Amino acid sequence: MSTPATERRTGGEWLQNWDPENEETWDSGRAWSTLWITTFTLTLCFITWFLPSAIVPRLNALGYEFTQGQLYWMAAMPGLAAGLLRIVWMVLPPVLGTRKMVAITTFLLVFPLLGWGVRVQEPTAPYWELMVLAFLAGIGGGAFSGFMPSTSYFFPKRMQGTALGLQAGLGNFGVSLVQLLTPWLIGFGMLGFLGNSQSMEMAGQANQEVWYQNAAFFWIPFCLIGAALAWWMLKSVPIKANIRQQFDIFSNVDTWLMTLLYIMTFGTFSGLSAQFGLLMQNLYGSGNPDIVQGTGPEAQMLIEGYAVPNALALVFLGPLVGAGARVLFSPLTDRMGGAIWTLISGLGLIGSIAFTMTALVPDTSSASALDAGFDRFLWGMLAIFLFAGIGNASTFKQMPMIFERRQAGGVIGWTAAIAAFGPFLFGIGLTLMSPTTFYAIGIAFAVMCVIITWVRYARPGAPKPG
């Protein structure tokens, strides 16, 4: 038997009589301060979650000797962890409250960051240990399913599209932030006191001295600051829902349909964010034996005149576009409704995936053909990220409109949990089948989601407009 939240939740941490739908009593200042603190910590969560995606493509260049399959699995592991952990985090907001959940989660990020910082300094870690560290990085992904529902408790429905879009979108910037800053941080010798330098082998170039531990250690102080801010400044909204009650969302067909739609959008965003660098490297870079033969200083360019793209320097662009789209389109979903933008997102994904498929088998006949193919690949991938980001914003507008307040938080957590398997599913898919086949499956899935969106949510007279 559940106990009313107001009887169990007393003390300075818990807000009493909190009703965001009552404009006379709603404290907008408290709501917005909660949003900014949790967004800061969520950004750190995404940085930690996608740190392996910035490190794994260069492990062999640092002296490790893993196969392409092993590297895909390692880049996929944070996605598997995040999906599993989100199922745990989705039930935490009513149990722990915003304050404890955010503070404890942000502090836990220190452990995978510390582990990666230590293990990149020498190529001696066994494969299983790096897989464990990749799994622990998934704590940052798991947090999303707790942070987002708890933030939704602070805002009225009319503002949840903007509020959740800002939090998720700015949090998603953590993906591009870690991928953008890693190439700069690893070359910053002034942080050399954090450990020894490494020699990184570059195909066709002289070895480069780097401090790869900086990519992980740099974020630890920010995590400690974020945990302290959450502990001292956040409050919690008492929501009457025990764990059993939260799972009544599964009797609602819209829970399952919105899960499919969010897999299409965030599953695509997170999956490609984790695998973008490896995919670029294996198609148009040093991982393609038809372009580059050998590794390190002995590597030979087989295609004269072709410049191998620096995947590490370009990989941040996709997540940046996707996160930016989520932020920019969130206010439009409040104004126009989420369903129409989810429909646009699905149609855009179908077109952009089809365009990108034309570049998934590189033409190695000449340097100009390779350059043209890479340009198509890059622009097609950025278009996929754009439409996935739009859909991320629109689906999070739909859920608070389709479900009542208590259920909406659980559905947000559940859909986010399943979509977080994106990096894992993309990694396994690209390991087991060709990129062309995998992308063709993506088109078929997007077509199904477009049909669901139109019939259930977007058409005139739809059963559940939102």
Short mmCIF file of C-alpha atoms in Angstrom, two decimals:
data_model
loop_
_atom_site.label_atom_id
_atom_site.label_comp_id
_atom_site.label_asym_id
_atom_site.label_seq_id
_atom_site.Cartn_x
_atom_site.Cartn_y
_atom_site.Cartn_z
CA MET A 1 0.00 0.00 0.00
CA SER A 2 1.35 3.42 -0.94
CA THR A 3 1.51 6.26 1.54
CA PRO A 4 0.52 9.77 0.47
CA ALA A 5 3.62 11.66 -0.58
CA THR A 6 2.92 14.59 1.72
CA GLU A 7 3.04 12.27 4.75
CA ARG A 8 6.32 10.68 3.75
CA ARG A 9 7.99 13.73 2.26
CA THR A 10 8.48 16.33 4.97
CA GLY A 11 11.38 18.61 5.77
CA GLY A 12 13.25 21.44 4.10
CA GLU A 13 14.12 19.45 0.99
CA TRP A 14 10.50 18.79 -0.03
CA LEU A 15 8.24 21.45 -1.55
CA GLN A 16 4.72 21.36 -0.12
CA ASN A 17 1.56 22.10 -2.11
CA TRP A 18 3.50 22.52 -5.35
CA ASP A 19 1.16 22.97 -8.33
CA PRO A 20 2.74 24.38 -11.51
CA GLU A 21 -0.69 24.65 -13.16
CA ASN A 22 -1.75 27.25 -10.57
CA GLU A 23 -0.19 30.48 -11.84
CA GLU A 24 -0.93 32.32 -8.59
CA THR A 25 1.18 29.99 -6.45
CA TRP A 26 3.68 28.63 -8.99
CA ASP A 27 7.22 29.76 -8.23
CA SER A 28 8.73 30.29 -11.67
CA GLY A 29 12.06 31.30 -10.15
CA ARG A 30 12.38 27.97 -8.38
CA ALA A 31 11.40 26.12 -11.57
CA TRP A 32 13.95 27.90 -13.75
CA SER A 33 16.80 27.63 -11.23
CA THR A 34 16.10 23.90 -11.00
CA LEU A 35 16.17 23.70 -14.80
CA TRP A 36 19.56 25.41 -15.10
CA ILE A 37 21.26 23.38 -12.36
CA THR A 38 19.93 20.06 -13.65
CA THR A 39 20.81 21.05 -17.21
CA PHE A 40 24.41 21.80 -16.17
CA THR A 41 24.69 18.41 -14.48
CA LEU A 42 22.91 16.64 -17.35
CA THR A 43 25.48 18.10 -19.75
CA LEU A 44 28.21 16.53 -17.60
CA CYS A 45 26.28 13.25 -17.75
CA PHE A 46 26.28 13.30 -21.56
CA ILE A 47 29.98 14.23 -21.59
CA THR A 48 30.76 11.18 -19.47
CA TRP A 49 28.43 8.93 -21.46
CA PHE A 50 30.06 9.80 -24.78
CA LEU A 51 33.65 10.09 -23.57
CA PRO A 52 34.36 6.55 -24.89
CA SER A 53 33.19 7.66 -28.35
CA ALA A 54 35.99 10.26 -28.33
CA ILE A 55 38.60 7.82 -27.00
CA VAL A 56 37.82 4.43 -28.56
CA PRO A 57 38.63 5.40 -32.21
CA ARG A 58 42.19 6.30 -31.10
CA LEU A 59 42.96 3.42 -28.75
CA ASN A 60 44.95 1.51 -31.39
CA ALA A 61 46.86 4.66 -32.26
CA LEU A 62 47.85 4.83 -28.58
CA GLY A 63 49.31 1.33 -28.68
CA TYR A 64 46.36 -1.01 -28.12
CA GLU A 65 45.68 -3.74 -30.68
CA PHE A 66 41.93 -4.27 -30.94
CA THR A 67 39.96 -5.45 -33.97
CA GLN A 68 37.29 -3.28 -35.63
CA GLY A 69 34.64 -5.53 -34.10
CA GLN A 70 36.06 -5.09 -30.61
CA LEU A 71 36.14 -1.32 -31.03
CA TYR A 72 32.52 -1.24 -32.25
CA TRP A 73 31.51 -3.30 -29.22
CA MET A 74 33.39 -0.99 -26.87
CA ALA A 75 31.78 2.11 -28.39
CA ALA A 76 28.40 0.35 -28.12
CA MET A 77 28.75 -0.67 -24.46
CA PRO A 78 27.83 2.76 -22.96
CA GLY A 79 24.57 2.55 -24.90
CA LEU A 80 23.75 -0.88 -23.47
CA ALA A 81 24.55 0.38 -19.98
CA ALA A 82 22.50 3.55 -20.42
CA GLY A 83 19.46 1.64 -21.62
CA LEU A 84 19.59 -0.72 -18.65
CA LEU A 85 20.36 2.00 -16.12
CA ARG A 86 17.61 4.28 -17.43
CA ILE A 87 15.09 1.66 -16.39
CA VAL A 88 16.45 2.14 -12.86
CA TRP A 89 16.69 5.93 -13.02
CA MET A 90 13.15 6.31 -14.40
CA VAL A 91 11.67 5.24 -11.04
CA LEU A 92 13.99 7.35 -8.88
CA PRO A 93 12.39 10.84 -9.06
CA PRO A 94 9.40 9.99 -6.84
CA VAL A 95 11.56 7.77 -4.62
CA LEU A 96 14.66 9.92 -4.02
CA GLY A 97 13.46 13.32 -5.15
CA THR A 98 15.29 15.71 -7.45
CA ARG A 99 17.91 16.86 -4.93
CA LYS A 100 19.34 13.49 -3.87
CA MET A 101 19.01 11.92 -7.32
CA VAL A 102 20.86 14.70 -9.17
CA ALA A 103 23.58 15.14 -6.54
CA ILE A 104 24.37 11.42 -6.17
CA THR A 105 24.28 10.78 -9.92
CA THR A 106 26.63 13.66 -10.70
CA PHE A 107 29.11 12.46 -8.07
CA LEU A 108 29.07 8.92 -9.54
CA LEU A 109 30.37 10.31 -12.85
CA VAL A 110 33.78 10.79 -11.23
CA PHE A 111 34.47 7.03 -11.26
CA PRO A 112 34.36 6.31 -15.02
CA LEU A 113 36.16 9.60 -15.73
CA LEU A 114 38.94 8.64 -13.33
CA GLY A 115 39.18 5.12 -14.76
CA TRP A 116 39.48 6.25 -18.39
CA GLY A 117 42.03 8.90 -17.44
CA VAL A 118 44.24 6.28 -15.84
CA ARG A 119 43.88 3.56 -18.48
CA VAL A 120 44.66 5.61 -21.61
CA GLN A 121 48.13 6.47 -20.29
CA GLU A 122 49.56 3.00 -20.98
CA PRO A 123 48.25 0.41 -23.50
CA THR A 124 48.21 -2.32 -20.85
CA ALA A 125 44.55 -2.58 -19.80
CA PRO A 126 42.84 -5.87 -20.71
CA TYR A 127 39.85 -5.66 -23.01
CA TRP A 128 37.38 -6.66 -20.29
CA GLU A 129 38.52 -3.78 -18.06
CA LEU A 130 37.97 -1.19 -20.77
CA MET A 131 34.55 -2.73 -21.42
CA VAL A 132 33.73 -2.27 -17.71
CA LEU A 133 34.80 1.38 -17.92
CA ALA A 134 32.65 1.79 -21.04
CA PHE A 135 29.72 0.31 -19.13
CA LEU A 136 30.26 2.68 -16.18
CA ALA A 137 30.24 5.62 -18.59
CA GLY A 138 26.64 4.61 -19.22
CA ILE A 139 25.73 6.05 -15.79
CA GLY A 140 25.72 9.40 -17.56
CA GLY A 141 23.22 8.10 -20.08
CA GLY A 142 21.06 6.45 -17.44
CA ALA A 143 20.61 9.76 -15.63
CA PHE A 144 18.49 11.20 -18.44
CA SER A 145 15.47 9.09 -17.48
CA GLY A 146 15.54 10.53 -13.98
CA PHE A 147 16.50 14.13 -14.68
CA MET A 148 13.88 14.80 -17.35
CA PRO A 149 10.80 13.52 -15.48
CA SER A 150 11.85 15.30 -12.30
CA THR A 151 12.22 18.58 -14.19
CA SER A 152 8.78 18.13 -15.73
CA TYR A 153 7.28 18.26 -12.22
CA PHE A 154 8.34 21.91 -11.90
CA PHE A 155 6.70 23.32 -15.08
CA PRO A 156 3.10 23.68 -16.33
CA LYS A 157 2.14 21.66 -19.40
CA ARG A 158 2.07 24.74 -21.63
CA MET A 159 5.81 25.28 -20.99
CA GLN A 160 7.07 21.71 -20.85
CA GLY A 161 7.98 21.57 -24.54
CA THR A 162 10.32 24.54 -24.09
CA ALA A 163 11.63 23.52 -20.66
CA LEU A 164 12.31 19.88 -21.53
CA GLY A 165 13.63 20.86 -24.94
CA LEU A 166 16.11 23.26 -23.38
CA GLN A 167 17.25 20.74 -20.80
CA ALA A 168 17.56 17.84 -23.22
CA GLY A 169 19.00 19.96 -26.03
CA LEU A 170 21.61 21.72 -23.92
CA GLY A 171 22.37 18.43 -22.20
CA ASN A 172 22.85 16.82 -25.62
CA PHE A 173 25.49 19.46 -26.34
CA GLY A 174 27.64 17.47 -23.93
CA VAL A 175 28.09 14.92 -26.73
CA SER A 176 29.56 17.41 -29.18
CA LEU A 177 31.40 19.22 -26.37
CA VAL A 178 33.43 16.18 -25.35
CA GLN A 179 34.11 15.29 -28.99
CA LEU A 180 35.04 18.89 -29.90
CA LEU A 181 37.32 19.57 -26.92
CA THR A 182 39.05 16.19 -26.77
CA PRO A 183 41.46 16.91 -29.70
CA TRP A 184 42.41 20.19 -27.99
CA LEU A 185 42.65 18.86 -24.44
CA ILE A 186 44.90 15.94 -25.36
CA GLY A 187 47.46 18.32 -26.85
CA PHE A 188 47.53 20.59 -23.82
CA GLY A 189 50.88 19.83 -22.23
CA MET A 190 50.32 22.30 -19.38
CA LEU A 191 48.09 19.65 -17.79
CA GLY A 192 50.95 17.18 -18.01
CA PHE A 193 51.13 16.96 -14.22
CA LEU A 194 48.02 14.75 -14.47
CA GLY A 195 50.12 11.92 -15.96
CA ASN A 196 52.63 10.89 -18.58
CA SER A 197 52.33 11.77 -22.24
CA GLN A 198 51.68 9.18 -24.95
CA SER A 199 52.84 8.81 -28.53
CA MET A 200 49.85 8.67 -30.89
CA GLU A 201 50.43 7.13 -34.32
CA MET A 202 48.85 8.98 -37.24
CA ALA A 203 48.43 7.34 -40.64
CA GLY A 204 50.99 8.73 -43.06
CA GLN A 205 52.20 11.31 -40.51
CA ALA A 206 54.80 11.61 -37.79
CA ASN A 207 53.81 10.41 -34.35
CA GLN A 208 52.10 13.03 -32.17
CA GLU A 209 52.77 13.55 -28.46
CA VAL A 210 49.46 13.68 -26.58
CA TRP A 211 48.11 13.66 -23.03
CA TYR A 212 44.95 11.64 -23.55
CA GLN A 213 44.15 11.48 -19.84
CA ASN A 214 43.25 15.19 -20.01
CA ALA A 215 40.12 14.26 -21.97
CA ALA A 216 38.76 12.52 -18.85
CA PHE A 217 40.42 14.27 -15.90
CA PHE A 218 39.40 17.76 -17.10
CA TRP A 219 35.72 17.11 -16.28
CA ILE A 220 36.12 15.75 -12.74
CA PRO A 221 36.18 19.17 -10.98
CA PHE A 222 33.02 20.20 -12.84
CA CYS A 223 31.27 17.02 -11.66
CA LEU A 224 32.21 17.77 -8.06
CA ILE A 225 30.93 21.34 -8.43
CA GLY A 226 27.70 20.11 -10.03
CA ALA A 227 27.10 17.57 -7.25
CA ALA A 228 27.62 20.30 -4.62
CA LEU A 229 25.26 22.72 -6.39
CA ALA A 230 22.56 20.05 -6.59
CA TRP A 231 22.91 19.08 -2.94
CA TRP A 232 22.79 22.62 -1.59
CA MET A 233 20.42 24.39 -3.98
CA LEU A 234 17.81 21.94 -5.29
CA LYS A 235 14.47 21.01 -3.79
CA SER A 236 12.18 18.05 -4.54
CA VAL A 237 8.53 17.83 -5.57
CA PRO A 238 6.59 15.14 -3.64
CA ILE A 239 4.89 12.93 -6.22
CA LYS A 240 2.57 10.18 -5.01
CA ALA A 241 3.82 7.13 -6.88
CA ASN A 242 5.56 4.03 -5.64
CA ILE A 243 7.45 1.78 -8.01
CA ARG A 244 4.44 -0.49 -8.68
CA GLN A 245 2.22 2.46 -9.51
CA GLN A 246 4.75 3.88 -11.95
CA PHE A 247 4.54 0.78 -14.11
CA ASP A 248 0.86 1.22 -14.92
CA ILE A 249 2.03 3.16 -17.98
CA PHE A 250 2.55 -0.16 -19.76
CA SER A 251 -1.19 -0.77 -20.04
CA ASN A 252 -1.48 2.30 -22.27
CA VAL A 253 -0.93 1.68 -25.99
CA ASP A 254 0.47 5.19 -26.45
CA THR A 255 3.39 4.28 -24.19
CA TRP A 256 4.51 1.70 -26.73
CA LEU A 257 3.83 3.87 -29.78
CA MET A 258 5.74 6.83 -28.33
CA THR A 259 8.58 4.45 -27.49
CA LEU A 260 8.86 3.53 -31.17
CA LEU A 261 8.85 7.21 -32.17
CA TYR A 262 11.55 8.10 -29.67
CA ILE A 263 13.69 5.20 -30.85
CA MET A 264 13.43 6.73 -34.32
CA THR A 265 14.59 10.14 -33.05
CA PHE A 266 16.80 9.85 -29.97
CA GLY A 267 17.86 6.29 -30.77
CA THR A 268 19.19 7.59 -34.08
CA PHE A 269 20.82 10.63 -32.45
CA SER A 270 22.56 8.67 -29.69
CA GLY A 271 23.46 5.70 -31.89
CA LEU A 272 25.08 7.77 -34.61
CA SER A 273 26.76 10.06 -32.06
CA ALA A 274 28.53 7.05 -30.57
CA GLN A 275 29.47 5.44 -33.90
CA PHE A 276 30.00 8.47 -36.17
CA GLY A 277 33.77 8.63 -35.67
CA LEU A 278 34.34 4.91 -36.19
CA LEU A 279 32.05 4.81 -39.21
CA MET A 280 33.83 7.77 -40.82
CA GLN A 281 37.21 6.24 -40.07
CA ASN A 282 36.29 2.80 -41.41
CA LEU A 283 34.66 4.12 -44.60
CA TYR A 284 36.82 7.10 -45.60
CA GLY A 285 39.76 7.01 -43.21
CA SER A 286 42.60 4.86 -41.97
CA GLY A 287 40.26 1.96 -41.15
CA ASN A 288 39.60 1.28 -44.85
CA PRO A 289 42.38 -0.97 -46.22
CA ASP A 290 41.50 0.08 -49.77
CA ILE A 291 42.58 3.64 -48.88
CA VAL A 292 45.38 3.19 -46.34
CA GLN A 293 47.72 0.23 -46.01
CA GLY A 294 49.38 -0.34 -42.63
CA THR A 295 49.37 1.85 -39.51
CA GLY A 296 51.61 4.41 -37.89
CA PRO A 297 54.62 5.89 -39.72
CA GLU A 298 54.68 2.86 -42.05
CA ALA A 299 51.16 3.52 -43.35
CA GLN A 300 50.94 4.05 -47.10
CA MET A 301 48.27 5.98 -48.97
CA LEU A 302 46.95 3.79 -51.78
CA ILE A 303 44.90 6.60 -53.37
CA GLU A 304 47.28 9.29 -54.53
CA GLY A 305 46.12 12.84 -53.79
CA TYR A 306 43.42 11.86 -51.30
CA ALA A 307 43.47 13.55 -47.87
CA VAL A 308 42.19 11.21 -45.16
CA PRO A 309 39.61 13.11 -43.06
CA ASN A 310 40.39 13.62 -39.38
CA ALA A 311 37.43 11.82 -37.81
CA LEU A 312 38.39 13.00 -34.33
CA ALA A 313 38.18 16.64 -35.43
CA LEU A 314 34.88 16.29 -37.36
CA VAL A 315 32.84 13.91 -35.24
CA PHE A 316 31.44 16.66 -32.98
CA LEU A 317 29.51 18.24 -35.87
CA GLY A 318 26.72 15.65 -35.92
CA PRO A 319 25.79 15.85 -32.22
CA LEU A 320 26.13 19.64 -32.40
CA VAL A 321 23.56 19.86 -35.19
CA GLY A 322 21.20 17.43 -33.45
CA ALA A 323 21.39 19.14 -30.07
CA GLY A 324 20.99 22.58 -31.66
CA ALA A 325 17.89 21.44 -33.52
CA ARG A 326 16.37 20.16 -30.29
CA VAL A 327 16.87 23.52 -28.58
CA LEU A 328 15.75 25.69 -31.50
CA PHE A 329 12.65 23.68 -32.41
CA SER A 330 11.35 23.19 -28.85
CA PRO A 331 9.56 26.59 -28.72
CA LEU A 332 7.98 25.80 -32.12
CA THR A 333 6.56 22.56 -30.72
CA ASP A 334 4.91 24.55 -27.90
CA ARG A 335 3.41 26.87 -30.50
CA MET A 336 2.37 24.37 -33.19
CA GLY A 337 2.13 21.09 -31.33
CA GLY A 338 4.58 18.20 -31.30
CA ALA A 339 2.86 15.73 -33.65
CA ILE A 340 3.32 17.75 -36.84
CA TRP A 341 7.05 18.15 -36.13
CA THR A 342 7.43 14.44 -35.37
CA LEU A 343 5.88 13.79 -38.78
CA ILE A 344 8.34 16.20 -40.42
CA SER A 345 11.18 14.55 -38.52
CA GLY A 346 10.25 11.09 -39.80
CA LEU A 347 9.92 12.21 -43.40
CA GLY A 348 13.22 14.07 -43.16
CA LEU A 349 14.95 11.01 -41.74
CA ILE A 350 13.71 8.84 -44.60
CA GLY A 351 15.09 11.27 -47.18
CA SER A 352 18.41 11.95 -45.45
CA ILE A 353 19.11 8.26 -44.75
CA ALA A 354 18.40 7.43 -48.39
CA PHE A 355 20.78 10.20 -49.51
CA THR A 356 23.54 9.01 -47.17
CA MET A 357 23.24 5.44 -48.44
CA THR A 358 24.68 6.58 -51.78
CA ALA A 359 27.99 7.24 -49.99
CA LEU A 360 28.27 4.12 -47.80
CA VAL A 361 30.34 2.23 -50.39
CA PRO A 362 33.34 4.51 -51.09
CA ASP A 363 34.43 4.83 -54.70
CA THR A 364 38.19 4.23 -54.49
CA SER A 365 38.84 4.71 -58.21
CA SER A 366 40.34 8.17 -57.67
CA ALA A 367 40.95 10.85 -55.08
CA SER A 368 38.23 13.08 -56.57
CA ALA A 369 35.68 10.25 -56.36
CA LEU A 370 36.60 9.64 -52.74
CA ASP A 371 36.34 13.35 -51.93
CA ALA A 372 32.91 13.58 -53.54
CA GLY A 373 31.73 10.48 -51.70
CA PHE A 374 32.97 11.80 -48.38
CA ASP A 375 31.18 15.11 -48.93
CA ARG A 376 27.91 13.26 -49.58
CA PHE A 377 28.49 11.10 -46.52
CA LEU A 378 29.18 14.07 -44.23
CA TRP A 379 26.26 16.21 -45.42
CA GLY A 380 23.90 13.24 -45.36
CA MET A 381 24.90 12.39 -41.80
CA LEU A 382 24.42 15.99 -40.68
CA ALA A 383 20.93 15.97 -42.23
CA ILE A 384 20.11 12.80 -40.29
CA PHE A 385 21.25 14.48 -37.08
CA LEU A 386 19.15 17.57 -37.90
CA PHE A 387 15.88 15.66 -38.35
CA ALA A 388 16.60 13.41 -35.38
CA GLY A 389 17.08 16.52 -33.23
CA ILE A 390 13.77 18.00 -34.41
CA GLY A 391 12.04 14.75 -33.49
CA ASN A 392 13.70 14.70 -30.08
CA ALA A 393 12.07 18.04 -29.31
CA SER A 394 8.65 17.18 -30.73
CA THR A 395 8.22 13.80 -29.02
CA PHE A 396 8.98 15.36 -25.63
CA LYS A 397 6.25 17.92 -26.31
CA GLN A 398 3.79 15.16 -27.21
CA MET A 399 4.21 13.05 -24.08
CA PRO A 400 3.06 15.60 -21.47
CA MET A 401 0.06 16.36 -23.70
CA ILE A 402 -0.93 12.72 -24.27
CA PHE A 403 -0.50 11.45 -20.69
CA GLU A 404 -1.65 12.77 -17.32
CA ARG A 405 1.02 14.39 -15.16
CA ARG A 406 2.20 11.41 -13.07
CA GLN A 407 2.21 9.04 -16.05
CA ALA A 408 3.94 11.55 -18.32
CA GLY A 409 7.05 11.47 -16.14
CA GLY A 410 7.15 7.67 -16.25
CA VAL A 411 6.62 7.56 -20.01
CA ILE A 412 9.38 10.11 -20.57
CA GLY A 413 11.70 7.97 -18.45
CA TRP A 414 10.70 4.71 -20.16
CA THR A 415 10.94 5.95 -23.74
CA ALA A 416 14.28 7.55 -22.96
CA ALA A 417 15.49 4.28 -21.44
CA ILE A 418 14.70 2.22 -24.52
CA ALA A 419 16.03 4.83 -26.97
CA ALA A 420 19.29 4.93 -25.00
CA PHE A 421 20.05 1.50 -26.41
CA GLY A 422 20.75 3.37 -29.67
CA PRO A 423 24.57 3.29 -29.38
CA PHE A 424 24.45 -0.41 -28.52
CA LEU A 425 22.06 -1.32 -31.35
CA PHE A 426 23.99 0.77 -33.88
CA GLY A 427 27.27 -0.77 -32.77
CA ILE A 428 25.95 -4.32 -33.03
CA GLY A 429 24.20 -3.57 -36.32
CA LEU A 430 27.35 -2.17 -37.90
CA THR A 431 29.31 -5.15 -36.61
CA LEU A 432 26.93 -7.81 -37.93
CA MET A 433 25.94 -6.27 -41.29
CA SER A 434 27.10 -3.79 -43.87
CA PRO A 435 26.34 -0.09 -43.33
CA THR A 436 24.11 -0.14 -46.44
CA THR A 437 21.93 -2.95 -45.08
CA PHE A 438 21.75 -1.31 -41.66
CA TYR A 439 20.68 2.03 -43.13
CA ALA A 440 18.04 0.29 -45.29
CA ILE A 441 16.53 -1.16 -42.11
CA GLY A 442 16.57 2.38 -40.70
CA ILE A 443 14.48 3.64 -43.62
CA ALA A 444 11.92 0.87 -43.14
CA PHE A 445 11.65 1.68 -39.43
CA ALA A 446 11.21 5.39 -40.14
CA VAL A 447 8.43 4.65 -42.66
CA MET A 448 6.59 2.66 -39.99
CA CYS A 449 6.98 5.52 -37.49
CA VAL A 450 5.67 8.08 -40.00
CA ILE A 451 2.55 5.98 -40.51
CA ILE A 452 2.02 5.70 -36.73
CA THR A 453 2.48 9.45 -36.28
CA TRP A 454 0.00 10.34 -39.00
CA VAL A 455 -2.71 7.86 -38.03
CA ARG A 456 -2.54 8.28 -34.25
CA TYR A 457 -1.30 11.81 -33.60
CA ALA A 458 -0.95 14.20 -36.57
CA ARG A 459 -3.91 13.79 -38.97
CA PRO A 460 -7.06 15.92 -38.63
CA GLY A 461 -9.28 14.23 -36.05
CA ALA A 462 -6.42 12.08 -34.73
CA PRO A 463 -7.27 10.11 -31.54
CA LYS A 464 -4.39 11.62 -29.56
CA PRO A 465 -3.31 14.99 -30.98
CA GLY A 466 -0.40 16.54 -29.16
#
